[in-house]
Short mmCIF file of N, CA and C in Angstrom, two decimals:
data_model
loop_
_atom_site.label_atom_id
_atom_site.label_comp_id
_atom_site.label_asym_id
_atom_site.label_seq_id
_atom_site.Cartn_x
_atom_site.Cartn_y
_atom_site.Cartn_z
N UNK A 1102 -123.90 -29.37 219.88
CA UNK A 1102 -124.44 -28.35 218.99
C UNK A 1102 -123.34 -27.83 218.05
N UNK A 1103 -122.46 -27.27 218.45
CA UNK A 1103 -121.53 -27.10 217.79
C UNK A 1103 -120.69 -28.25 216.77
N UNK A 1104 -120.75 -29.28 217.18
CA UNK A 1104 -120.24 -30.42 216.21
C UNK A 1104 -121.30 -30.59 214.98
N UNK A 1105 -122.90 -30.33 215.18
CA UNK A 1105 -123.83 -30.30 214.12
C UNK A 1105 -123.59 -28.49 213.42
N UNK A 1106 -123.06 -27.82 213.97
CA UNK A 1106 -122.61 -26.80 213.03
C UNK A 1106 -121.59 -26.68 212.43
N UNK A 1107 -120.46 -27.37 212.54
CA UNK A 1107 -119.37 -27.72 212.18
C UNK A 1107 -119.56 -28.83 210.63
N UNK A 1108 -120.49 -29.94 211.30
CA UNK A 1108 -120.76 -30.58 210.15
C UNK A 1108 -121.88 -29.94 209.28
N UNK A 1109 -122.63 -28.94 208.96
CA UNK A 1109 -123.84 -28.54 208.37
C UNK A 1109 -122.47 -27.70 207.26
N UNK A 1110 -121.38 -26.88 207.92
CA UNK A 1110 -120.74 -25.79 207.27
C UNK A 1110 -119.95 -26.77 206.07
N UNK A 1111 -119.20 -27.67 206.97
CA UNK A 1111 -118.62 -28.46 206.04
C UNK A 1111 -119.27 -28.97 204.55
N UNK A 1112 -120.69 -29.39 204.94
CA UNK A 1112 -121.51 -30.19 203.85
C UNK A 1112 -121.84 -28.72 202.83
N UNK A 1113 -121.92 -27.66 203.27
CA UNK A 1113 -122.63 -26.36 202.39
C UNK A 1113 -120.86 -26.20 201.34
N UNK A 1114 -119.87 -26.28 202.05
CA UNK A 1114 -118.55 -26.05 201.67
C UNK A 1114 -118.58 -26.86 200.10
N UNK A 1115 -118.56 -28.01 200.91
CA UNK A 1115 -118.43 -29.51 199.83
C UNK A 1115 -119.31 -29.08 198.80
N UNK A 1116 -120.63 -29.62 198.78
CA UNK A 1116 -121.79 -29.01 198.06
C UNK A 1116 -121.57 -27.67 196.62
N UNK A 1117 -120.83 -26.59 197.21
CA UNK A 1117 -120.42 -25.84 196.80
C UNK A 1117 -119.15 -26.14 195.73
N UNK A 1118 -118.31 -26.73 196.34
CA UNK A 1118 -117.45 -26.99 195.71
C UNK A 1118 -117.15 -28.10 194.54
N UNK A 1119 -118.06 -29.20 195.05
CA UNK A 1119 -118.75 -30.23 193.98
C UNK A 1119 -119.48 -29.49 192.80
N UNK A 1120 -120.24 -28.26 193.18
CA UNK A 1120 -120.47 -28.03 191.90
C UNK A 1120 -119.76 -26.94 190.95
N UNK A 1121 -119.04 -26.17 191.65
CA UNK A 1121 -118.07 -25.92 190.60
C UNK A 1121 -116.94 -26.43 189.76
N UNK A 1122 -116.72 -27.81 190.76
CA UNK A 1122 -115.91 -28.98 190.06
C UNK A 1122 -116.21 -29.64 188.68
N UNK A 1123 -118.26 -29.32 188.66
CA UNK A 1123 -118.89 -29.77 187.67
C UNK A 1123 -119.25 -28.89 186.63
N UNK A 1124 -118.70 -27.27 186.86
CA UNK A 1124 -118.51 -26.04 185.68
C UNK A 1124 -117.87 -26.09 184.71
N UNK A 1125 -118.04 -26.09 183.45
CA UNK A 1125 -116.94 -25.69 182.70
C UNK A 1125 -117.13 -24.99 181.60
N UNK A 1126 -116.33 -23.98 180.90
CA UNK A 1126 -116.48 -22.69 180.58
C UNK A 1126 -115.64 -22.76 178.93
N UNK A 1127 -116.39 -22.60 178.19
CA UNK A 1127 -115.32 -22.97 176.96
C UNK A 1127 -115.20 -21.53 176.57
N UNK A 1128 -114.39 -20.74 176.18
CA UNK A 1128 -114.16 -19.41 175.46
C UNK A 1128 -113.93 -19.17 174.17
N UNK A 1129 -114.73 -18.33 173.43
CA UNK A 1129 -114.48 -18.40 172.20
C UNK A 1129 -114.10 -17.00 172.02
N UNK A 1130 -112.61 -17.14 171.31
CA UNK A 1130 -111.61 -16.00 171.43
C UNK A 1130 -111.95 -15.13 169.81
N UNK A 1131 -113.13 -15.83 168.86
CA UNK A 1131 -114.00 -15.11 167.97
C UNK A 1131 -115.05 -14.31 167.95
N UNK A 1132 -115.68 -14.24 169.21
CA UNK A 1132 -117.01 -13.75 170.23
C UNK A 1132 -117.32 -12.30 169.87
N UNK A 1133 -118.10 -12.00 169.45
CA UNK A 1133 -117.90 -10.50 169.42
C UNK A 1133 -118.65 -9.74 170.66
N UNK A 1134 -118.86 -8.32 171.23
CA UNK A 1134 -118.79 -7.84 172.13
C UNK A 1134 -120.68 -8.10 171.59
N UNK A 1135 -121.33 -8.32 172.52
CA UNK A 1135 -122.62 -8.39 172.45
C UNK A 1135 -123.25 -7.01 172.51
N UNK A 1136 -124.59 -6.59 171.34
CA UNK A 1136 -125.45 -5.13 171.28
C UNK A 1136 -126.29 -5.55 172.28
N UNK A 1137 -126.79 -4.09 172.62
CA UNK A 1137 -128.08 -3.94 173.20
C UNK A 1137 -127.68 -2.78 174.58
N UNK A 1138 -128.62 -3.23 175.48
CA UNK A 1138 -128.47 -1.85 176.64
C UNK A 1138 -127.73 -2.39 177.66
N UNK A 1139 -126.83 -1.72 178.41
CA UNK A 1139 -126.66 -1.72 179.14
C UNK A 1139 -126.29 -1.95 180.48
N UNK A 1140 -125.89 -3.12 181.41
CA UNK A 1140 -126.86 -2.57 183.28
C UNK A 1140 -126.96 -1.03 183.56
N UNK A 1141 -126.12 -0.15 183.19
CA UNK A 1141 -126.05 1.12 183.65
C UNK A 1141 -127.49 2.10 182.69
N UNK A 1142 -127.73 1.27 181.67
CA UNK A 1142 -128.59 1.83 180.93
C UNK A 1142 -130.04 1.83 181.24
N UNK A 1143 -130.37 0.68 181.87
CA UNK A 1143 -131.53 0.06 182.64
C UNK A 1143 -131.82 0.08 183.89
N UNK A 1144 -130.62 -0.20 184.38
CA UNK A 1144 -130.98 0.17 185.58
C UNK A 1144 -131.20 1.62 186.55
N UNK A 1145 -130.27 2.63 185.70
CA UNK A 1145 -130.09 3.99 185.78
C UNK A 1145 -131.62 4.87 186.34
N UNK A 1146 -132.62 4.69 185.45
CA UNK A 1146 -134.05 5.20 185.71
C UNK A 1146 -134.74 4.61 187.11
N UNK A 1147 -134.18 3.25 187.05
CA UNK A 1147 -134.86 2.52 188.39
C UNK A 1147 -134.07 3.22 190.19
N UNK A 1148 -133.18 3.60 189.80
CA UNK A 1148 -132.20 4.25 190.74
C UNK A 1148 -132.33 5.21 191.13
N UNK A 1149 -132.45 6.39 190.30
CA UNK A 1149 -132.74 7.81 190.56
C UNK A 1149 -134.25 7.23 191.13
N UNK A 1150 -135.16 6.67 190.08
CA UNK A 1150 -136.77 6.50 190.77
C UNK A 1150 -137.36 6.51 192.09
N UNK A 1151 -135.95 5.43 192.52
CA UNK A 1151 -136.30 5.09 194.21
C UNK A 1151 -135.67 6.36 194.84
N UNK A 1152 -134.88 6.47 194.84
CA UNK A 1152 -134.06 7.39 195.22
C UNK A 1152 -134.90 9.03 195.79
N UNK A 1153 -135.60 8.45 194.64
CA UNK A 1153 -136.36 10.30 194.84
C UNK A 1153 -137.80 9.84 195.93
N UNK A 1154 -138.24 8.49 195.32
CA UNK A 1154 -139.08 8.15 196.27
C UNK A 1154 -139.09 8.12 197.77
N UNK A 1155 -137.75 7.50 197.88
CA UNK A 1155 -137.46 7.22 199.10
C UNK A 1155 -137.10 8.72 200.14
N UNK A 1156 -136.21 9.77 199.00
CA UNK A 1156 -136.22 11.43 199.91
C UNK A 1156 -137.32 12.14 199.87
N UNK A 1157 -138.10 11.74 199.12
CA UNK A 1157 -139.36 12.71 199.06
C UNK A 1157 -139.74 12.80 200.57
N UNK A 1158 -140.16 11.90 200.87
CA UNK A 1158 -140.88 12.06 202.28
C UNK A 1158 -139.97 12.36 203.39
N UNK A 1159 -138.64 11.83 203.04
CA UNK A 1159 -137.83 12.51 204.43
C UNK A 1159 -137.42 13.42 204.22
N UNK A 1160 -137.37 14.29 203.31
CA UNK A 1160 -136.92 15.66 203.25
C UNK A 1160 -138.51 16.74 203.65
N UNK A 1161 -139.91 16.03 203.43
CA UNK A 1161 -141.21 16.24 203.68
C UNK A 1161 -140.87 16.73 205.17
N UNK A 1162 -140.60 15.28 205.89
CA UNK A 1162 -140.78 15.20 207.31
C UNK A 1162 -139.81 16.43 207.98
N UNK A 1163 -138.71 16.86 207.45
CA UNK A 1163 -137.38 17.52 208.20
C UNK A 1163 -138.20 18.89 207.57
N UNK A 1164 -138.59 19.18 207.11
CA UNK A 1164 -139.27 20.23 206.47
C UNK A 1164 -140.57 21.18 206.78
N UNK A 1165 -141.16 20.12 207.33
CA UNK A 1165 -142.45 20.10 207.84
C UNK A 1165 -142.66 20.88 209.11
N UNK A 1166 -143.48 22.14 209.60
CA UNK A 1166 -144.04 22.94 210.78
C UNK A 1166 -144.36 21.69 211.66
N UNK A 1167 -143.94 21.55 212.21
CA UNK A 1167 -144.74 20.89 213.41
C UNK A 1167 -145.26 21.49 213.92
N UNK A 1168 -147.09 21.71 213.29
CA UNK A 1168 -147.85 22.12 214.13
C UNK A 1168 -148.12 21.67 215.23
N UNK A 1169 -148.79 20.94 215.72
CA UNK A 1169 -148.87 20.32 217.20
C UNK A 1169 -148.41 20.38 218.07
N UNK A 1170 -146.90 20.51 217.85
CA UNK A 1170 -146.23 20.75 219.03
C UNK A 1170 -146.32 22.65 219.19
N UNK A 1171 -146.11 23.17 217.93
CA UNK A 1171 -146.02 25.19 217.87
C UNK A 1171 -147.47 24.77 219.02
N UNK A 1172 -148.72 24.70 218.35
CA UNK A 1172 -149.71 24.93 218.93
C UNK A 1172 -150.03 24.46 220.40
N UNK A 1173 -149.62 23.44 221.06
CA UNK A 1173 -149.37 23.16 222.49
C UNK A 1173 -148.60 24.55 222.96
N UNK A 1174 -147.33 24.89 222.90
CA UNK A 1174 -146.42 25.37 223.36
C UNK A 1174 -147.03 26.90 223.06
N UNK A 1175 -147.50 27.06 221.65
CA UNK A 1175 -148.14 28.53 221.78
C UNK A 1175 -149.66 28.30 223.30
N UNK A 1176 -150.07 27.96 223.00
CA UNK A 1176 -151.40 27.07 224.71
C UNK A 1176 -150.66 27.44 225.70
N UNK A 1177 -149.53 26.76 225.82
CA UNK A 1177 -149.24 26.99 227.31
C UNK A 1177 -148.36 27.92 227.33
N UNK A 1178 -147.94 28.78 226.58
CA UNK A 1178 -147.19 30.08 227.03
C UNK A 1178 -148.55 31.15 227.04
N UNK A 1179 -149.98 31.30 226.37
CA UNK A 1179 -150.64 31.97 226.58
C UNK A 1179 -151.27 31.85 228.08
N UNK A 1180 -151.13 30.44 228.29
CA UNK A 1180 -151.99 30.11 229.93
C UNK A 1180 -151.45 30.61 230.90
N UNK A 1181 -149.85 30.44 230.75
CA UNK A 1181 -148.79 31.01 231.83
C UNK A 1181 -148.78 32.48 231.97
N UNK A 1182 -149.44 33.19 230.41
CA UNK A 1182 -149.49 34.52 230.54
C UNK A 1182 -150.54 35.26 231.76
N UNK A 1183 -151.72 34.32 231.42
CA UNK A 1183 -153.01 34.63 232.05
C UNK A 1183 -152.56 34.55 233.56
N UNK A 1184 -152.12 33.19 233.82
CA UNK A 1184 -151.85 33.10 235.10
C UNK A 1184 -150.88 34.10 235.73
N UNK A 1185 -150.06 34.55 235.35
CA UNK A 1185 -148.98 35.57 235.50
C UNK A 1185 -149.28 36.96 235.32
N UNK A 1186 -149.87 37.54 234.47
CA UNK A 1186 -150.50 38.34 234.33
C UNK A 1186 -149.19 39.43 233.50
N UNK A 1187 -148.55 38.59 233.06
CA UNK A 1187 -147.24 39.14 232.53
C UNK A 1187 -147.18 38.22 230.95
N UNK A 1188 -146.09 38.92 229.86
CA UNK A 1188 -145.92 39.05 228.58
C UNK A 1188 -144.84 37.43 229.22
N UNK A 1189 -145.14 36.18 228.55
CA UNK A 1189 -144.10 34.84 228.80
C UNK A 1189 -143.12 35.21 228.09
N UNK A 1190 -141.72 34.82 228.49
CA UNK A 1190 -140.47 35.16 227.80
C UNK A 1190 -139.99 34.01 228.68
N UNK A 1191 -139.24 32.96 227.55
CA UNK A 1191 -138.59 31.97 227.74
C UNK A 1191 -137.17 32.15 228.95
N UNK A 1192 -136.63 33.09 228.82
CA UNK A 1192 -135.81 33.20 230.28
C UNK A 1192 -135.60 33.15 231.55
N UNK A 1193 -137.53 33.54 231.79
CA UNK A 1193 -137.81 33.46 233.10
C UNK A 1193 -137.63 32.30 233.77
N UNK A 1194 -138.15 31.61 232.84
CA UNK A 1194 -138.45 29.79 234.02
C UNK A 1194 -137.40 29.56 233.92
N UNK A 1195 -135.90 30.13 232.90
CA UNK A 1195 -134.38 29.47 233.57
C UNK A 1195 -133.71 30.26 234.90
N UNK A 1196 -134.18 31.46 234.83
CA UNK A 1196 -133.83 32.21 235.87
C UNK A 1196 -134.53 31.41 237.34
N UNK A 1197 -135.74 31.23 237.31
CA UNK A 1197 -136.67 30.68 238.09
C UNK A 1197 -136.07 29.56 239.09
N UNK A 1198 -135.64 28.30 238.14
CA UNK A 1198 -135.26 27.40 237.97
C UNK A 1198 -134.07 27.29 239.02
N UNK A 1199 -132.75 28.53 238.25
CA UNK A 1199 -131.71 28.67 238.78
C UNK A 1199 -131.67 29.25 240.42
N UNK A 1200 -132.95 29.94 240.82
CA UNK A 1200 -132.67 30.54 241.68
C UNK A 1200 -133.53 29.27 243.14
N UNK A 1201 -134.40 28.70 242.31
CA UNK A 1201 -134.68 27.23 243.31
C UNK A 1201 -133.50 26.26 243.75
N UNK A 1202 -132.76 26.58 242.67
CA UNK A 1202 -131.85 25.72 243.04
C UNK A 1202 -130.54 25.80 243.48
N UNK A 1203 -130.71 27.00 244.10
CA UNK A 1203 -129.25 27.97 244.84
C UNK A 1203 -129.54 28.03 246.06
N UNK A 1204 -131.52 28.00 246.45
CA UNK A 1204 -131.91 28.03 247.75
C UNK A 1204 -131.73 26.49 248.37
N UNK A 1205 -131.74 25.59 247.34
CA UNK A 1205 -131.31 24.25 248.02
C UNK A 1205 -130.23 24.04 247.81
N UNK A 1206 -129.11 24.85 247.42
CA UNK A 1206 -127.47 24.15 247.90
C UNK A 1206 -127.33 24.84 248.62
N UNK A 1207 -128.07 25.66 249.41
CA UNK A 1207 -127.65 26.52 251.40
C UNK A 1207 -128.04 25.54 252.09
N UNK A 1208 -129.00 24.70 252.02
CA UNK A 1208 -129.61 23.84 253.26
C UNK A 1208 -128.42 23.02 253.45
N UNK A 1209 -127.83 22.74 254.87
CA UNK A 1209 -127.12 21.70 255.07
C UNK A 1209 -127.23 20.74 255.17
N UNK A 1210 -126.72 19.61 254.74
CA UNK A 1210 -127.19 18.27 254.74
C UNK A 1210 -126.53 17.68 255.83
N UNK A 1211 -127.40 16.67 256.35
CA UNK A 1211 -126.55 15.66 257.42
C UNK A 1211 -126.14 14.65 257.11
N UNK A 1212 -125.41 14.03 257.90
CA UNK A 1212 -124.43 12.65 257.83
C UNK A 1212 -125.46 12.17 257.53
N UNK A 1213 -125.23 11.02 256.97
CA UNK A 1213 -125.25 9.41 257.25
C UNK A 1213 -125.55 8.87 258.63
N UNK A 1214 -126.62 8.23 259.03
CA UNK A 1214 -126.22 7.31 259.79
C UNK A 1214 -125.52 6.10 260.08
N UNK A 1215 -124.81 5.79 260.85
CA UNK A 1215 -124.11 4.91 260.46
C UNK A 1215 -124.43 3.74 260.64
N UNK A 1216 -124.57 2.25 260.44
CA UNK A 1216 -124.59 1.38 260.00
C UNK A 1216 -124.48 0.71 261.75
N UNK A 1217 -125.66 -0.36 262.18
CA UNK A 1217 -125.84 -0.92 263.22
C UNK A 1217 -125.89 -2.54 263.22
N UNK A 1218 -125.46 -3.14 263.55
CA UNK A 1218 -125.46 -4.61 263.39
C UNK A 1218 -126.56 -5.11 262.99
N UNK A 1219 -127.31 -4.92 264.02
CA UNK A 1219 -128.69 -5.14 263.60
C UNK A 1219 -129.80 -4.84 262.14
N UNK A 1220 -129.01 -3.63 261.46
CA UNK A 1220 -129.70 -3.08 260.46
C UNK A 1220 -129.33 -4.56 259.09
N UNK A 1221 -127.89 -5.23 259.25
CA UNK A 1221 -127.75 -5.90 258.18
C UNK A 1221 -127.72 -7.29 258.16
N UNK A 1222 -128.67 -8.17 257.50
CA UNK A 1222 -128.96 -9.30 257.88
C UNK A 1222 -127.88 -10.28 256.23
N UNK A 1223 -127.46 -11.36 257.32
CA UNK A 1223 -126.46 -12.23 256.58
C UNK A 1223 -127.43 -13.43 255.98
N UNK A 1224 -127.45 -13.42 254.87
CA UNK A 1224 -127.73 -15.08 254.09
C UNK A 1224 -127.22 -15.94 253.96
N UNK A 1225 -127.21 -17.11 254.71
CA UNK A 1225 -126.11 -18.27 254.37
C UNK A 1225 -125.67 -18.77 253.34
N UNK A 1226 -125.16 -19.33 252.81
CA UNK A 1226 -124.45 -19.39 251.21
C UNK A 1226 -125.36 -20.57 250.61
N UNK A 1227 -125.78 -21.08 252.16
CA UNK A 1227 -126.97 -22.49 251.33
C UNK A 1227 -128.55 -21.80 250.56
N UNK A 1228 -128.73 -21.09 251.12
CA UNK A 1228 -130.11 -20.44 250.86
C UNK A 1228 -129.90 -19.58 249.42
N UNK A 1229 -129.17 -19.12 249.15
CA UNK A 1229 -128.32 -18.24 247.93
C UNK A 1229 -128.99 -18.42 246.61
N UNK A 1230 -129.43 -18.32 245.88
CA UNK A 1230 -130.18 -19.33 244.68
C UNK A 1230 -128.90 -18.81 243.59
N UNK A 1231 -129.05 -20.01 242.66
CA UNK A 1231 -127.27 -19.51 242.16
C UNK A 1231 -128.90 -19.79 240.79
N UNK A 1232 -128.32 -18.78 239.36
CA UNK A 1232 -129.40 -18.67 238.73
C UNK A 1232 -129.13 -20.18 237.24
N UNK A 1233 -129.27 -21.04 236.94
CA UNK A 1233 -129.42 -21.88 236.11
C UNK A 1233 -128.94 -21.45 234.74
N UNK A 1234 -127.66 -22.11 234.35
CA UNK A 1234 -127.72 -22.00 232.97
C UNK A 1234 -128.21 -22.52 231.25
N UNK A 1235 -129.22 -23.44 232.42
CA UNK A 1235 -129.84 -24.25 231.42
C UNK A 1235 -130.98 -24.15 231.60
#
C-alpha cells in the first residue's frame, strides 16, 4: 500500500512539474498598469454581505430568552412551592443537598473483603483470544 502511495505522489509531482516545464511567460516591460475595479473593489460588498449573514443569526441565538427552558424552571419552582407550602429560593436545595451529604460522611464504612482463592478464576493463555489485526 504504501509503495502505491509513494508511486501515485511521485506521478502528481512529475505531472506537475512537466507542466510548468511547458510555461512560458514573455514580459512586456511597455505594459501599462491595467483600468477597471479592483479584487478589493468587488469583492469588498460580497464580504461584509456574508459576514453579516452569517452573525445575524448567531448573535439572534446568544441573544435570544430562552423561553422554554425560563418556562419549565418557572413550572417547577411554582410546583415545589405548592408542595412546600413555602416562597422557592434557590439556596435551599444547596443547603439541602449539603446537609444529605454530611449525614453520609458519619456512616462508617467497612473494609474490603479480602480476596479468596476461590473467588479468582485463571484463563490459560491458550483460550485468550488475541484480537486480529487484519
Amino acid at each position: 500500500m504504501t509503495h502505491f502511495i509513494a508511486m501515485m505522489s511521485f506521478a502528481v509531482s512529475l505531472m506537475h512539474y512537466c507542466g510548468m516545464a511547458g510555461f512560458h511567460a514573455s514580459l512586456d516591460s511597455t505594459a501599462t498598469t491595467p483600468e477597471g475595479a479592483t479584487l478589493l473593489d468587488s469583492m469588498l460588498q460580497a464580504y461584509i454581505f456574508g459576514t453579516t449573514i452569517l452573525a445575524a443569526p448567531l448573535v439572534a441565538l446568544v441573544l435570544a430568552r430562552q423561553s422554554a427552558d425560563t418556562e419549565v424552571d418557572e413550572a417547577i419552582a411554582t410546583w415545589s412551592a405548592e408542595i412546600n407550602d413555602a416562597v422557592p429560593y434557590p439556596g435551599d436545595r444547596g443547603q439541602e443537598a449539603t446537609a444529605e451529604l454530611d449525614t453520609r460522611r458519619d456512616v462508617p464504612r467497612r473494609p474490603a473483603d479480602p480476596l479468596r482463592k476461590g473467588d479468582v478464576q485463571v484463563v490459560p493463555h491458550e483460550r485468550v483470544r488475541q484480537p486480529s489485526l487484519w
